[in-house]
């Protein structure tokens, strides 16, 4: 029997035609969003050379994007609670595509950073709202699976962005790669606008500061939500640090890989595509806490393996860490929607605020460890972050029992 809320339309269920439209829409938008955010990672060494900046400064092209994204989340989440979900997401992705295209013609480092900051601010409208739309419109029995599929799109997007820029930059130029990605994102935004059904269960809430503050206090009085916000910081900080600096390692002695090969290594993201979806289904059987603990432990194991010098060990470690990260993120992000009593978009925004602040701070700080301690220093830094995430996972698991 299809569940109803009052006399509104039923939630979207797996057998409904709208379910495929929603799934494809969010897979595509997740792909485009992460491609725009993370395509700079494999070309950080190229940017260092072309603009004569250090690795830590080069990483600002990513850290500024994620930093501005995290600030934007504090606005776009509550904004969507008042104005609705779909329009906020469509406008955000179109703006991000336009700023990406503009970055391809910038000739100064400050111009590049400005465009990257605006890209991050723009995509906050997608990041803040996507999981909230899914938790509101998809039947509760399939919401975790749908969120897992959306995050799978994120992983494919992260892979595609890195792959395209890594390979195209080697054979043509990084600017041409940026034009390709910006054009793809613009087309994705139009397809998303046409395909995604309008919200049926959205209820507008006030944008008054007093209401926002009341909801904020409610989220932080919850036992689990603050732990999940901190978990987001640690998980994303670990993951981004790995991929920010692994390119520098592989381009250097003893590997001397080409830029194209470094870009091709982003295929390890495919493991995240599988693990995010799988983790979403495993939570119903084993519980969120246990699945989260296994996922974070997997990240730590993968990090340690990358400290070996064999290229097979490095690749294996990257794959294992990626598998664990996307599984952990799928579980933790879905858990936020489950625990939030109201203003769910605001709660998701706070989770993602921690997520992208972790990307900005840890992703840049990792450059200091690279300069002074090379890869082993970076790996130890990541291991410390994942150990802290494991500690929080233990506390969260107790709450889920």
CSV table of N, CA and C in Angstrom, one decimal, residues 33-34 37-38 62-71 73 120 123-124 126-128 150 154 229 232-233 236-237 240 329 348-363:
chain,number,residue,atom,x,y,z
A,33,UNK,N,28.1,18.5,-10.3
A,33,UNK,CA,28.6,19.3,-9.2
A,33,UNK,C,30.0,18.9,-8.7
A,34,UNK,N,30.2,17.6,-8.5
A,34,UNK,CA,31.5,17.2,-8.1
A,34,UNK,C,32.6,17.4,-9.2
A,37,UNK,N,33.7,21.0,-8.9
A,37,UNK,CA,34.4,21.3,-7.7
A,37,UNK,C,35.8,20.7,-7.7
A,38,UNK,N,36.0,19.5,-8.2
A,38,UNK,CA,37.3,18.8,-8.0
A,38,UNK,C,38.1,18.6,-9.2
A,62,UNK,N,41.1,24.8,-4.9
A,62,UNK,CA,40.1,23.9,-4.4
A,62,UNK,C,39.5,24.4,-3.1
A,63,UNK,N,40.5,24.7,-2.2
A,63,UNK,CA,40.1,25.1,-0.8
A,63,UNK,C,39.1,26.3,-0.8
A,64,UNK,N,39.4,27.3,-1.7
A,64,UNK,CA,38.5,28.5,-1.7
A,64,UNK,C,37.1,28.1,-2.2
A,65,UNK,N,37.0,27.2,-3.2
A,65,UNK,CA,35.7,26.7,-3.7
A,65,UNK,C,35.0,26.0,-2.5
A,66,UNK,N,35.6,25.1,-1.8
A,66,UNK,CA,34.9,24.4,-0.8
A,66,UNK,C,34.6,25.3,0.4
A,67,UNK,N,35.5,26.2,0.7
A,67,UNK,CA,35.3,27.2,1.8
A,67,UNK,C,34.1,28.0,1.5
A,68,UNK,N,34.0,28.6,0.3
A,68,UNK,CA,32.8,29.4,0.0
A,68,UNK,C,31.6,28.6,-0.1
A,69,UNK,N,31.7,27.3,-0.6
A,69,UNK,CA,30.6,26.4,-0.6
A,69,UNK,C,30.0,26.3,0.8
A,70,UNK,N,30.9,26.1,1.8
A,70,UNK,CA,30.5,25.8,3.2
A,70,UNK,C,29.8,27.1,3.7
A,71,UNK,N,30.2,28.3,3.4
A,71,UNK,CA,29.6,29.5,3.8
A,71,UNK,C,28.2,29.6,3.2
A,73,UNK,N,26.3,27.3,2.2
A,73,UNK,CA,25.3,26.4,2.7
A,73,UNK,C,24.5,27.0,3.9
A,120,UNK,N,32.2,27.7,-6.0
A,120,UNK,CA,31.9,27.1,-4.7
A,120,UNK,C,30.6,27.7,-4.1
A,123,UNK,N,27.5,26.3,-6.2
A,123,UNK,CA,27.0,24.9,-6.0
A,123,UNK,C,26.5,24.6,-4.6
A,124,UNK,N,26.7,25.5,-3.7
A,124,UNK,CA,26.1,25.3,-2.4
A,124,UNK,C,24.6,25.1,-2.4
A,126,UNK,N,23.0,23.5,-4.6
A,126,UNK,CA,22.7,22.1,-4.9
A,126,UNK,C,23.0,21.2,-3.7
A,127,UNK,N,24.2,21.4,-3.2
A,127,UNK,CA,24.7,20.6,-2.0
A,127,UNK,C,23.7,20.7,-0.8
A,128,UNK,N,23.2,21.8,-0.6
A,128,UNK,CA,22.4,22.0,0.6
A,128,UNK,C,21.0,21.4,0.5
A,150,UNK,N,22.6,9.1,-5.3
A,150,UNK,CA,23.1,10.5,-5.5
A,150,UNK,C,24.6,10.6,-5.2
A,154,UNK,N,28.0,11.6,-7.2
A,154,UNK,CA,29.1,12.5,-6.7
A,154,UNK,C,30.5,11.9,-7.0
A,229,UNK,N,28.1,16.3,12.4
A,229,UNK,CA,28.7,17.5,11.8
A,229,UNK,C,30.2,17.5,11.9
A,232,UNK,N,31.7,14.8,9.5
A,232,UNK,CA,31.8,15.3,8.2
A,232,UNK,C,33.1,16.0,7.9
A,233,UNK,N,33.5,16.8,8.9
A,233,UNK,CA,34.7,17.6,8.8
A,233,UNK,C,35.9,16.6,8.6
A,236,UNK,N,35.8,14.3,5.1
A,236,UNK,CA,36.1,15.0,3.9
A,236,UNK,C,37.5,15.5,4.0
A,237,UNK,N,38.0,16.0,5.2
A,237,UNK,CA,39.3,16.5,5.3
A,237,UNK,C,40.3,15.4,4.9
A,240,UNK,N,40.0,14.6,0.8
A,240,UNK,CA,40.5,15.6,0.0
A,240,UNK,C,42.0,15.8,0.1
A,329,UNK,N,30.4,8.5,4.1
A,329,UNK,CA,29.6,9.7,3.8
A,329,UNK,C,28.1,9.4,3.5
A,348,UNK,N,21.0,19.5,7.1
A,348,UNK,CA,21.9,19.0,6.1
A,348,UNK,C,22.9,20.0,5.7
A,349,UNK,N,22.6,21.3,5.7
A,349,UNK,CA,23.5,22.4,5.5
A,349,UNK,C,24.6,22.4,6.5
A,350,UNK,N,24.3,22.2,7.8
A,350,UNK,CA,25.3,22.2,8.8
A,350,UNK,C,26.2,21.0,8.7
A,351,UNK,N,25.7,19.8,8.3
A,351,UNK,CA,26.5,18.7,8.0
A,351,UNK,C,27.5,19.0,6.9
A,352,UNK,N,27.0,19.6,5.8
A,352,UNK,CA,27.8,19.9,4.6
A,352,UNK,C,28.7,21.0,4.9
A,353,UNK,N,28.4,21.9,5.8
A,353,UNK,CA,29.3,23.0,6.2
A,353,UNK,C,30.5,22.4,6.8
A,354,UNK,N,30.3,21.4,7.8
A,354,UNK,CA,31.5,20.7,8.3
A,354,UNK,C,32.3,20.0,7.3
A,355,UNK,N,31.6,19.4,6.4
A,355,UNK,CA,32.2,18.6,5.3
A,355,UNK,C,33.1,19.4,4.4
A,356,UNK,N,32.6,20.6,4.0
A,356,UNK,CA,33.5,21.4,3.1
A,356,UNK,C,34.5,22.3,3.8
A,357,UNK,N,34.2,22.6,5.1
A,357,UNK,CA,35.2,23.3,5.9
A,357,UNK,C,36.4,22.3,6.1
A,358,UNK,N,36.1,21.0,6.3
A,358,UNK,CA,37.1,20.0,6.4
A,358,UNK,C,38.0,20.0,5.1
A,359,UNK,N,37.3,20.0,4.0
A,359,UNK,CA,38.0,20.0,2.7
A,359,UNK,C,38.9,21.2,2.6
A,360,UNK,N,38.4,22.4,3.0
A,360,UNK,CA,39.2,23.6,2.9
A,360,UNK,C,40.4,23.6,3.8
A,361,UNK,N,40.2,23.4,5.1
A,361,UNK,CA,41.2,23.5,6.1
A,361,UNK,C,42.2,22.4,6.0
A,362,UNK,N,41.7,21.1,6.1
A,362,UNK,CA,42.6,20.0,6.0
A,362,UNK,C,43.3,19.9,4.6
A,363,UNK,N,42.6,20.2,3.6
A,363,UNK,CA,43.1,20.1,2.2
A,363,UNK,C,44.3,21.1,2.0
